[in-house]
Short mmCIF file of the C-alpha atoms (twelve columns), coordinates in Angstrom:
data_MODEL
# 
_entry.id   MODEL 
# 
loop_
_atom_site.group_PDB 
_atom_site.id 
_atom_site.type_symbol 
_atom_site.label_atom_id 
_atom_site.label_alt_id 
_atom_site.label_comp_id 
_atom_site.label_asym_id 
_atom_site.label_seq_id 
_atom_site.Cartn_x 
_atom_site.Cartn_y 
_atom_site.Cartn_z 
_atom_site.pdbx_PDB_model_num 
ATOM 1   C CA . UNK A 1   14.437  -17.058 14.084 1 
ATOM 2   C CA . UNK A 2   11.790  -16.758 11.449 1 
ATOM 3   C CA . UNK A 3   9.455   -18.273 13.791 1 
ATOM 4   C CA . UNK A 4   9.760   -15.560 16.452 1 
ATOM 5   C CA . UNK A 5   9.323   -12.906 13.801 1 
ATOM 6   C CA . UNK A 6   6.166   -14.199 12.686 1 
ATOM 7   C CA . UNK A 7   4.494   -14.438 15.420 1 
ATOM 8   C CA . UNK A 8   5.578   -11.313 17.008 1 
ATOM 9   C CA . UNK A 9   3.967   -9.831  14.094 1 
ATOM 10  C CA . UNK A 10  0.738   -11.482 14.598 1 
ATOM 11  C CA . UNK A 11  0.695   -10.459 17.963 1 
ATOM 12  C CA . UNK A 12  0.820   -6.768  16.978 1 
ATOM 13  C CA . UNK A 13  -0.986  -6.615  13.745 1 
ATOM 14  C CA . UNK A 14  -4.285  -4.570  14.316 1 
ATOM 15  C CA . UNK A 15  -7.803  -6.023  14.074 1 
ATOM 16  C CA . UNK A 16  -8.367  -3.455  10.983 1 
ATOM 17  C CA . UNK A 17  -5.543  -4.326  8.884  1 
ATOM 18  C CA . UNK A 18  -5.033  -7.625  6.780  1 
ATOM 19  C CA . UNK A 19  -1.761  -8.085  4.944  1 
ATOM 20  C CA . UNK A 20  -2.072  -9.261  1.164  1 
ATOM 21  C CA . UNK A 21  1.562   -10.161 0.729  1 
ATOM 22  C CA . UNK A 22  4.248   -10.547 3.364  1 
ATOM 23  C CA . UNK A 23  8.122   -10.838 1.630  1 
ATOM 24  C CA . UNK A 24  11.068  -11.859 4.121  1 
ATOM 25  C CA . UNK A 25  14.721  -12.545 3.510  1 
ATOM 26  C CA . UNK A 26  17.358  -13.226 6.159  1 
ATOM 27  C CA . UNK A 27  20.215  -11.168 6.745  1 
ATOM 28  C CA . UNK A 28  23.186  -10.631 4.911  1 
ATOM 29  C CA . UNK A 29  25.051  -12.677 7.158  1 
ATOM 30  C CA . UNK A 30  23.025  -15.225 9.595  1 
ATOM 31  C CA . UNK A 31  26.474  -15.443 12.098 1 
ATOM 32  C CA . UNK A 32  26.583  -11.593 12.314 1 
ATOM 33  C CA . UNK A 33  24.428  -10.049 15.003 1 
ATOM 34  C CA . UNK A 34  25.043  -6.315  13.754 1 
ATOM 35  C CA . UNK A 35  22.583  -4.443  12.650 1 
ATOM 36  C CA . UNK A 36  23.172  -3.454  8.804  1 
ATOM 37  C CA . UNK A 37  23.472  0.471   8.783  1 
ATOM 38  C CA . UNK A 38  21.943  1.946   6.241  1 
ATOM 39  C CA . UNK A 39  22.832  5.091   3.860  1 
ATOM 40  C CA . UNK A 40  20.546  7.769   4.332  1 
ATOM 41  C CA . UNK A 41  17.295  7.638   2.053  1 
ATOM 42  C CA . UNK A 42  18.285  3.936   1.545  1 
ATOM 43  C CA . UNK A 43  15.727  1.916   1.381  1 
ATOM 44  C CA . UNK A 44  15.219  -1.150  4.342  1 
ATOM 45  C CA . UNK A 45  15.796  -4.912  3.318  1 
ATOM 46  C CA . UNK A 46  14.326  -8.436  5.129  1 
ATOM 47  C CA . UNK A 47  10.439  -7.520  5.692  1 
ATOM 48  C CA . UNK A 48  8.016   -5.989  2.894  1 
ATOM 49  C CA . UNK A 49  4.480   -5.926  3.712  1 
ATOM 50  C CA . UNK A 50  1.689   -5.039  1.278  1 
ATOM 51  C CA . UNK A 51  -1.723  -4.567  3.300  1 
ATOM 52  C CA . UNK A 52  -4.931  -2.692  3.081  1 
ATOM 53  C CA . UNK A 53  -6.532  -0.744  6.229  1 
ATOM 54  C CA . UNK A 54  -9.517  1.363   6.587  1 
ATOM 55  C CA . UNK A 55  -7.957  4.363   7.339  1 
ATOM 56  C CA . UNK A 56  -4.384  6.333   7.402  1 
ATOM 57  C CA . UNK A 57  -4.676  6.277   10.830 1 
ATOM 58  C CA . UNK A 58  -4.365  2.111   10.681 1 
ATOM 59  C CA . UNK A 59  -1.434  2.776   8.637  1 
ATOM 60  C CA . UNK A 60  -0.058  4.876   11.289 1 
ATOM 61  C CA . UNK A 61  -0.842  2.024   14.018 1 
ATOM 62  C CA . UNK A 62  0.541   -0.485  12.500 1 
ATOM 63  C CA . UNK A 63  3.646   1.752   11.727 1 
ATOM 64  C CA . UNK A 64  4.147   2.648   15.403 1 
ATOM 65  C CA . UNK A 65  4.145   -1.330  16.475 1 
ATOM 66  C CA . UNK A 66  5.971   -2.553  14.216 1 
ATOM 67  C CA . UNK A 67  8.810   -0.465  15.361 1 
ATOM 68  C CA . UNK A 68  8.417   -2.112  19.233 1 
ATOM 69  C CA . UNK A 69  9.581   -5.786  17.564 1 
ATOM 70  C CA . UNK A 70  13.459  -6.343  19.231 1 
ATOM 71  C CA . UNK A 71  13.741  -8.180  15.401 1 
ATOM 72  C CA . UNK A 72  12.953  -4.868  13.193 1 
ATOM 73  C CA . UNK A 73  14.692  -2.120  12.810 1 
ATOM 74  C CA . UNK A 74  14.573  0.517   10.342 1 
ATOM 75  C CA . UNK A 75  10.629  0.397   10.096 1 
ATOM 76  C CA . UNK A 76  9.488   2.438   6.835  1 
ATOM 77  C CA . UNK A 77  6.511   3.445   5.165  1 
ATOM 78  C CA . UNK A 78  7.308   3.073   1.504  1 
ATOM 79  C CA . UNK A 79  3.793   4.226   0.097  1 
ATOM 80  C CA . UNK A 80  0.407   4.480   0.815  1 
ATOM 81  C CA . UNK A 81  -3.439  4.922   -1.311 1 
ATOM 82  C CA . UNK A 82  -6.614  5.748   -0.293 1 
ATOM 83  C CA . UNK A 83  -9.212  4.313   -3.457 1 
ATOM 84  C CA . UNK A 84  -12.883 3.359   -3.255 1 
ATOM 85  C CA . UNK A 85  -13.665 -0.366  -3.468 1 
ATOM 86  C CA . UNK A 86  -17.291 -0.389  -3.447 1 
ATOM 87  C CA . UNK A 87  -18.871 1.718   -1.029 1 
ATOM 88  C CA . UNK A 88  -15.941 1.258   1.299  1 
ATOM 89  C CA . UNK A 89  -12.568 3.361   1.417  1 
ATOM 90  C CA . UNK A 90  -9.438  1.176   1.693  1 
ATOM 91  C CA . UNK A 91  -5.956  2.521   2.393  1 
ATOM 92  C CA . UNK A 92  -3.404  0.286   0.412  1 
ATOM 93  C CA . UNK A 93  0.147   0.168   1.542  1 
ATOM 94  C CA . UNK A 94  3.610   -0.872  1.239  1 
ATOM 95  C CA . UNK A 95  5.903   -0.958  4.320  1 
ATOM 96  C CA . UNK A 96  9.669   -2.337  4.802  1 
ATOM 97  C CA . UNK A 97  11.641  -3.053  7.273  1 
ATOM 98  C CA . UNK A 98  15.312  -4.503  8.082  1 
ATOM 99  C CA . UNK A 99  15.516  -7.575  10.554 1 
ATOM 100 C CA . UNK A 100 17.835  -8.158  12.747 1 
ATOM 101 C CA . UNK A 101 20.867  -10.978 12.291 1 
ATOM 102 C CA . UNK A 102 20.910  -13.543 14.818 1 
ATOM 103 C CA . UNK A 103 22.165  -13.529 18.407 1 
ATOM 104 C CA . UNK A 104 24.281  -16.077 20.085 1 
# 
């Protein structure tokens, strides 16, 4: 449930980070409640987020809660960039993760 998802995120998404894109697609198969396993170095599929952060240690926080939600697994950090906007550093990054199918 998309809606669950969502707000879950909300709930843990630190005061110092903003998202600038959020991508989600729903499992495979909605019926199946298995968790897609992966290949090693394969990379996650259902939740990209693109965000900025002051700091790598907001990366790291954001990491570390996303990976408490029952609906993700497989919680990556695809990339991350520290650049100077203004007088203020920003950390950009990119994180996946795979969502859970649906349980009856």
């Amino acid at each position: 449930a998309w809606d669950r998802v969502l707000r879950n995120l909300s709930l843990v998404l630190p005061g110092d980070v903003w998202l600038s894109t959020l991508s989600a697609s729903s499992p495979a198969s909605p019926a199946s409640a298995a968790v897609p396993v992966l290949a090693a170095g394969a990379t996650p599929t259902g939740l990209l987020l693109n965000g900025y952060t002051y700091s790598q240690q907001g990366v790291a926080r954001l990491l570390s809660r996303l990976e408490v939600l029952p609906d993700l697994t497989n919680v990556q950090l695809q990339n991350s960039s520290q650049s100077l906007i203004a007088t203020q550093n920003i950390v950009q990054f990119v994180i996946t993760a795979s969502v859970r199918g649906a349980t009856s």
